[in-house]
Tab-separated table of N, CA and C in Angstrom:
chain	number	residue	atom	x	y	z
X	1	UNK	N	102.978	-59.719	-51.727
X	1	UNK	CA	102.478	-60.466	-50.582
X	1	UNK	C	101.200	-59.829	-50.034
X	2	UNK	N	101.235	-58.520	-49.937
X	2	UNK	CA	99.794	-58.091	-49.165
X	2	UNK	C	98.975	-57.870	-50.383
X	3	UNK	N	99.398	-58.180	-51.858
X	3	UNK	CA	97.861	-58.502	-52.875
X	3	UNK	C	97.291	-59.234	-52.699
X	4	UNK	N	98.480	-60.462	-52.218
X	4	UNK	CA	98.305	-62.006	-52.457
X	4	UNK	C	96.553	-62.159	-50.939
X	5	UNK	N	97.325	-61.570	-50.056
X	5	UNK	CA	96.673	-61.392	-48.646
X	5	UNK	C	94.993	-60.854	-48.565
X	6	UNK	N	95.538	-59.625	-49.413
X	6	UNK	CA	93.914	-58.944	-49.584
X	6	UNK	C	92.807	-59.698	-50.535
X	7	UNK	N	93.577	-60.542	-51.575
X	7	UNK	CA	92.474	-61.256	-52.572
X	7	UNK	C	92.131	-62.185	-51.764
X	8	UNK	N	93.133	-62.877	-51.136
X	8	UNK	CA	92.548	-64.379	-50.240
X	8	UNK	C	91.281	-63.540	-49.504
X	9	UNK	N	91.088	-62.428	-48.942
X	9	UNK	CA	90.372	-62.354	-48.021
X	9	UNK	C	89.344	-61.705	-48.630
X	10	UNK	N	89.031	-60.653	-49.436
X	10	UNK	CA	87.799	-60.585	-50.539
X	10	UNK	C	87.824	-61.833	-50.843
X	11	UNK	N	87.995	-63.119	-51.146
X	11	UNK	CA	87.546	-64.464	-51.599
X	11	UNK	C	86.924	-65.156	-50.729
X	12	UNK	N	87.278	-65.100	-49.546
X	12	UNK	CA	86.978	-65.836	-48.206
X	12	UNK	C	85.680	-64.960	-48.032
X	13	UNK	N	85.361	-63.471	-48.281
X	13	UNK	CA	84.082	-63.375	-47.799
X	13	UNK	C	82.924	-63.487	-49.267
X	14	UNK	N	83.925	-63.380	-50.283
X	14	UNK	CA	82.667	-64.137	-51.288
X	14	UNK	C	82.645	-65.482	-51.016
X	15	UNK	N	83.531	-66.526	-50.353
X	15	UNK	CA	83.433	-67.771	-50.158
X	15	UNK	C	81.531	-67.951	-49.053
X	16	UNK	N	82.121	-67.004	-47.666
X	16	UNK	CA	80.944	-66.934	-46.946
X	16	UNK	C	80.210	-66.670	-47.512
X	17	UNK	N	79.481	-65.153	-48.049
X	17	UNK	CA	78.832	-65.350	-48.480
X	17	UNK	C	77.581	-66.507	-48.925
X	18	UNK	N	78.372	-66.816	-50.493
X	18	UNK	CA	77.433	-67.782	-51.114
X	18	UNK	C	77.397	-68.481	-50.407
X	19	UNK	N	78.087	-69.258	-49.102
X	19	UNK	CA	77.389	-70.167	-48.586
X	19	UNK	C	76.100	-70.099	-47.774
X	20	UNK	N	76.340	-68.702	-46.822
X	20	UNK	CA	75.115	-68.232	-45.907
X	20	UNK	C	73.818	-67.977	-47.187
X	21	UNK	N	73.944	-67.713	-48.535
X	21	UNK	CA	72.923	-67.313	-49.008
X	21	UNK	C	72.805	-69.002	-49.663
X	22	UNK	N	73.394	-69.884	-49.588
X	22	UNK	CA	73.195	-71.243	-49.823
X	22	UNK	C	72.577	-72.215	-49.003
X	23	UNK	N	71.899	-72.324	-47.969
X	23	UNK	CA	71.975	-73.194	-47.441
X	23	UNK	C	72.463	-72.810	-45.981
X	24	UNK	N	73.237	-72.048	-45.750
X	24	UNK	CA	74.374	-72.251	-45.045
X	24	UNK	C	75.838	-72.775	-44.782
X	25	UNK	N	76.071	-73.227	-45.430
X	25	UNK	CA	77.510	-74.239	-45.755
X	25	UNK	C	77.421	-74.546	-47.690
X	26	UNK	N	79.159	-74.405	-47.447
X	26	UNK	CA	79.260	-74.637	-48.786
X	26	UNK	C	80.477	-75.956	-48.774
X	27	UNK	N	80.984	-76.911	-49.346
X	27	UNK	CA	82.014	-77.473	-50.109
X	27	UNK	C	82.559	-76.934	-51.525
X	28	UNK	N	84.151	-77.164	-51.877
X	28	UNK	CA	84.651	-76.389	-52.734
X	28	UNK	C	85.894	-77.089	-53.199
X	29	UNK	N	86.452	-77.289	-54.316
X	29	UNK	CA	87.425	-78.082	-54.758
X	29	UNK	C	88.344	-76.727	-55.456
X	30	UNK	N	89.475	-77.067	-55.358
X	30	UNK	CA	90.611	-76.186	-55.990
X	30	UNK	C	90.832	-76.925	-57.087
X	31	UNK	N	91.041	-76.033	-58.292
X	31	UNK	CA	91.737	-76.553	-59.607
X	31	UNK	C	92.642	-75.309	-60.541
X	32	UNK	N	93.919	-75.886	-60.866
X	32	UNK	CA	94.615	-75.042	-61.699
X	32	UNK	C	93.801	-74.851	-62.835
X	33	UNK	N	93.863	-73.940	-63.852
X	33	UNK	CA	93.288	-73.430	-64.841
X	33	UNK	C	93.940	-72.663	-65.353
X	34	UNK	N	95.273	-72.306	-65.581
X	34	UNK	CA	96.332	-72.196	-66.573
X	34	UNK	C	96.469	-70.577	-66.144
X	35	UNK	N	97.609	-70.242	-66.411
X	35	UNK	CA	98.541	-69.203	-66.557
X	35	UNK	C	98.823	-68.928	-64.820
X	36	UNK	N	98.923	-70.163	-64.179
X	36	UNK	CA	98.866	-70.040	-62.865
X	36	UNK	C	97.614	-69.260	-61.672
X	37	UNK	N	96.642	-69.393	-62.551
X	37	UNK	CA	95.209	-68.978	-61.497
X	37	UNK	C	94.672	-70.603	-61.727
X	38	UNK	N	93.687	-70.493	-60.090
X	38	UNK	CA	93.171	-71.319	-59.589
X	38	UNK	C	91.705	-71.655	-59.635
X	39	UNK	N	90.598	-72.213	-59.736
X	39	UNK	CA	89.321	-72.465	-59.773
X	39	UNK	C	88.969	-72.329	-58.237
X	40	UNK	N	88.305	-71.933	-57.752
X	40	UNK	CA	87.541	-72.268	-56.564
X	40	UNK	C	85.717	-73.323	-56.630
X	41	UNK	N	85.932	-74.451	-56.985
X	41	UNK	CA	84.273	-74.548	-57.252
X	41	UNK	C	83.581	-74.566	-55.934
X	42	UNK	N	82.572	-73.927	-56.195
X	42	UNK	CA	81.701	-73.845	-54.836
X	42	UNK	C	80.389	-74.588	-55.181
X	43	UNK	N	79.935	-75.416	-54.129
X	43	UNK	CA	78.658	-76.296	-54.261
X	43	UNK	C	77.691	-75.907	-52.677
X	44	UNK	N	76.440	-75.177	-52.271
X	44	UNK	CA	76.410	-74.766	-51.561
X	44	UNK	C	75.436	-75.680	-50.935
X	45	UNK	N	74.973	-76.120	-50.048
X	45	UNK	CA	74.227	-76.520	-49.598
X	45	UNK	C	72.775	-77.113	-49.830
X	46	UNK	N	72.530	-76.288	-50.694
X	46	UNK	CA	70.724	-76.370	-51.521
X	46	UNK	C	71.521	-76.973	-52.518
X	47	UNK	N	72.734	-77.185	-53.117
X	47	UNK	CA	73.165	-77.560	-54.352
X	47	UNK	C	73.315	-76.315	-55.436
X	48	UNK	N	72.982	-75.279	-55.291
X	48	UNK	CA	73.719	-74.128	-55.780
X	48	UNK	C	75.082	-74.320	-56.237
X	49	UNK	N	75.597	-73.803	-57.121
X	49	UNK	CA	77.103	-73.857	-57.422
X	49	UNK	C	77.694	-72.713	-58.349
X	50	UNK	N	79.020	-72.636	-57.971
X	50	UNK	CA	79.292	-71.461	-58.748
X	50	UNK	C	81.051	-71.186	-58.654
X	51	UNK	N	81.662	-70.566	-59.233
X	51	UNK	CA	82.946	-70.323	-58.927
X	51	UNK	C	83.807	-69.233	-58.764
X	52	UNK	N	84.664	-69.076	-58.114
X	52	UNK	CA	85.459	-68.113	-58.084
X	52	UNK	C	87.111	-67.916	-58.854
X	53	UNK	N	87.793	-67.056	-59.183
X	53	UNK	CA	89.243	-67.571	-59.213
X	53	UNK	C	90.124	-66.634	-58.458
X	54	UNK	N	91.057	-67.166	-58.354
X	54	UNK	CA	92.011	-66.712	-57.892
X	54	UNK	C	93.594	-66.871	-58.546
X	55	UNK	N	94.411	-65.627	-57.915
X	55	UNK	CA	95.802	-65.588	-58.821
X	55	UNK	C	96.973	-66.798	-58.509
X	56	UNK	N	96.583	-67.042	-57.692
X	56	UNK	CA	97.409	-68.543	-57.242
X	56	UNK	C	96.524	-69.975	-56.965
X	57	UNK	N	97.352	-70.999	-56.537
X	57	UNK	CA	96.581	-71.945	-55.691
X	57	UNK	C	96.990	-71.658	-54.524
X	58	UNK	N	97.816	-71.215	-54.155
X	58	UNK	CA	98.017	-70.330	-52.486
X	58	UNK	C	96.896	-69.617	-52.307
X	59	UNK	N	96.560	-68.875	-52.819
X	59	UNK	CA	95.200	-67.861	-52.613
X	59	UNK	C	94.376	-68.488	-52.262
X	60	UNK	N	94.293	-69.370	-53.271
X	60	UNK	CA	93.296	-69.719	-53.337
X	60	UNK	C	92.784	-70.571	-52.022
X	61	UNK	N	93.989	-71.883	-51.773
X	61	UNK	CA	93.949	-72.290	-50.455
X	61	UNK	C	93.457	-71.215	-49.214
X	62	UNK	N	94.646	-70.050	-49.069
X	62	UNK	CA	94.477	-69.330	-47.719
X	62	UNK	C	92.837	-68.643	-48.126
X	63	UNK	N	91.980	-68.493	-48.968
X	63	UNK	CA	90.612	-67.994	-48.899
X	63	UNK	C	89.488	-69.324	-48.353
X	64	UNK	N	90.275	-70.319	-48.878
X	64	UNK	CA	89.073	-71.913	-48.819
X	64	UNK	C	89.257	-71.709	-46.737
X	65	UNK	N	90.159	-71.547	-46.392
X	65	UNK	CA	91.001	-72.234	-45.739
X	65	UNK	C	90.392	-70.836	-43.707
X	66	UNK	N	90.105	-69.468	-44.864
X	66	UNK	CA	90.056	-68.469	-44.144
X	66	UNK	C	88.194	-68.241	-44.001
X	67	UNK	N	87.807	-69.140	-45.074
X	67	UNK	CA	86.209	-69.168	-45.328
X	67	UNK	C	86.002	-70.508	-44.369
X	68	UNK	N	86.805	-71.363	-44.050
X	68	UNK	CA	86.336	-72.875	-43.315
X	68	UNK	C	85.518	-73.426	-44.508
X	69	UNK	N	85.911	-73.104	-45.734
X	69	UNK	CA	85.306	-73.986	-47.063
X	69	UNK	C	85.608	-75.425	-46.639
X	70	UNK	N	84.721	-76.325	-47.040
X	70	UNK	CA	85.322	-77.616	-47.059
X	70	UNK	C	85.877	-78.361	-47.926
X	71	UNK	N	87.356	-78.556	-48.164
X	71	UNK	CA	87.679	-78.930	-49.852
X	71	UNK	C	87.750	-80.314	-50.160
X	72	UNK	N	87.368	-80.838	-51.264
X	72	UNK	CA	87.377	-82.033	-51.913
X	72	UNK	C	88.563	-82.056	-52.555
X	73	UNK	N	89.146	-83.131	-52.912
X	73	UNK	CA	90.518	-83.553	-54.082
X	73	UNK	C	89.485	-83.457	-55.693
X	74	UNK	N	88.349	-83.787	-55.607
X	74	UNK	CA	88.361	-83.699	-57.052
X	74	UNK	C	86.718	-83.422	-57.149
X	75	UNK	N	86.210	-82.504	-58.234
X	75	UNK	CA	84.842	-82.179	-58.503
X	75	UNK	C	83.773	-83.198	-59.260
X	76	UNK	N	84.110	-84.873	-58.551
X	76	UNK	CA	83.197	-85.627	-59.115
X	76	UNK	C	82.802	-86.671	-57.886
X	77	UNK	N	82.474	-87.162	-57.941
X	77	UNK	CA	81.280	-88.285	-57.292
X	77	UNK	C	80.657	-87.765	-56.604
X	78	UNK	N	80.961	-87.110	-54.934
X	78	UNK	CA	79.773	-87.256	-54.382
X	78	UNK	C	79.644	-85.763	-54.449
X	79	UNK	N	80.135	-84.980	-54.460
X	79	UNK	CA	80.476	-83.522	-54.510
X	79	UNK	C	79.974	-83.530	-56.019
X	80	UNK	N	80.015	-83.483	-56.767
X	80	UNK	CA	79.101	-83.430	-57.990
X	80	UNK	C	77.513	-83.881	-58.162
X	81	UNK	N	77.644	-84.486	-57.324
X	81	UNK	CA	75.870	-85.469	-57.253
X	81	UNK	C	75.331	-84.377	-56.251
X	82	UNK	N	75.827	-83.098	-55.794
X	82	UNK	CA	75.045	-82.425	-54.525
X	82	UNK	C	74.910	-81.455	-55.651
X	83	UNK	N	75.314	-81.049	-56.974
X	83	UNK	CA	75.022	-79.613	-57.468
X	83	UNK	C	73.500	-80.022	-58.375
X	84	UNK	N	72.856	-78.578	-57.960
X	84	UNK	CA	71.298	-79.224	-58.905
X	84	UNK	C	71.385	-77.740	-60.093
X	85	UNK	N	70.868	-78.240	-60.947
X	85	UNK	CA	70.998	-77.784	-62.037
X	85	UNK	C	69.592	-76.907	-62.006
X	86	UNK	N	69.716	-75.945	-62.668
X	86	UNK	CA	67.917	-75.238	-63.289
X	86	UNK	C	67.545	-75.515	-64.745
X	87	UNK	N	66.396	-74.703	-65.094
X	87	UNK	CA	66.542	-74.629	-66.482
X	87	UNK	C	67.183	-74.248	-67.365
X	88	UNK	N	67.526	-72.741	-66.654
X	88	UNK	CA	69.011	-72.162	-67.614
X	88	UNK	C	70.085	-73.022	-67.826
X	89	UNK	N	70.454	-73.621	-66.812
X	89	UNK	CA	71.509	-74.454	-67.264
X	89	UNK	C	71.419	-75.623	-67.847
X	90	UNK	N	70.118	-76.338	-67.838
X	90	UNK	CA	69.893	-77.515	-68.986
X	90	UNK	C	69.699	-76.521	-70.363
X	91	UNK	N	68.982	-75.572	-70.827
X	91	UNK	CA	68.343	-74.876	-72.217
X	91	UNK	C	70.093	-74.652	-73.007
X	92	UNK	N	70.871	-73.798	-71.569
X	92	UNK	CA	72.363	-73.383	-72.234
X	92	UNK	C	73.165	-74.591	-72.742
X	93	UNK	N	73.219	-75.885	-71.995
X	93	UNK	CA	73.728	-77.224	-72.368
X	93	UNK	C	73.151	-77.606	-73.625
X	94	UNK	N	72.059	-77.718	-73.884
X	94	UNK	CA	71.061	-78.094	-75.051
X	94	UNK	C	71.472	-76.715	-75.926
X	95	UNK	N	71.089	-75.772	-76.075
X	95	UNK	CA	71.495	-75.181	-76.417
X	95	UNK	C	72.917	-74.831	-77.370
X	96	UNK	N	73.864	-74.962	-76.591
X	96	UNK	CA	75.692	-75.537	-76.624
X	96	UNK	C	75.033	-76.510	-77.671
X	97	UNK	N	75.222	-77.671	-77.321
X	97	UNK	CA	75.494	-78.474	-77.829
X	97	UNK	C	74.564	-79.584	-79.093
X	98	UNK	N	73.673	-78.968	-79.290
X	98	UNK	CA	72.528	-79.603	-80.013
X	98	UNK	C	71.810	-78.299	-81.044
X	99	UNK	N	72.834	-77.287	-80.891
X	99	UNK	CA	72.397	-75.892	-81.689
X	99	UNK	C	70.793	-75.251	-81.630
X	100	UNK	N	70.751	-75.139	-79.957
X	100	UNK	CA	69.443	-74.917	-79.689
X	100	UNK	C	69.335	-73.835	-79.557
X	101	UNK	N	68.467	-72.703	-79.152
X	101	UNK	CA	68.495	-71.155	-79.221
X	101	UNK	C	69.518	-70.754	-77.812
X	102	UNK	N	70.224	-69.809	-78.065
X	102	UNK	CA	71.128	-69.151	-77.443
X	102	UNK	C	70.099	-68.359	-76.368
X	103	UNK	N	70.519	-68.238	-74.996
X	103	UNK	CA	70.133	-67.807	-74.141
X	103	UNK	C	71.066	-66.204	-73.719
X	104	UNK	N	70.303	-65.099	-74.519
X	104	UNK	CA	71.267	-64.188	-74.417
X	104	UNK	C	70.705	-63.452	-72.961
């Protein structure tokens, strides 16, 4: 219980964090991701994005929850249309998937 306690709260201030260095405000959707850890996606304000995990979806909640994250049910429509992409992440996509040079 007080692991469970201390990760929520190292999460909650990486939650702040990226948001103050975002914009100021962030939105964030919870998702399972197997062996019982949780996704945190974070979308920050400028459209920055990035994620965290955590060992539960409890955690994960009490960090969204201890950050005043704002959570979505799911990481698509309008909460997806706010994340902006760079070049790294178009070259790595192209890259991936069209056997373009690896971005080491």
């Amino acid at each position: 219980m007080a692991d469970t306690t201390k990760q929520a709260a190292r999460l909650a201030k990486q939650i702040t964090a990226f948001a103050k260095a975002h914009g100021g405000s962030a939105e964030g959707q919870l998702a399972h991701i197997g062996r019982g850890t949780t996704r945190i996606a974070l979308v920050g304000a400028d459209g920055a994005w990035g994620t965290l995990v955590a060992r539960s979806y409890d955690t994960a909640q009490q960090a969204a929850e201890a950050a005043g994250l704002a959570l979505q049910d799911t990481f698509d429509g309008e909460l997806a249309a706010k994340v902006r992409t760079g070049p790294y992440e178009w070259s790595r996509m192209a890259g991936i998937q069209l056997g373009g040079p690896a971005n080491n």
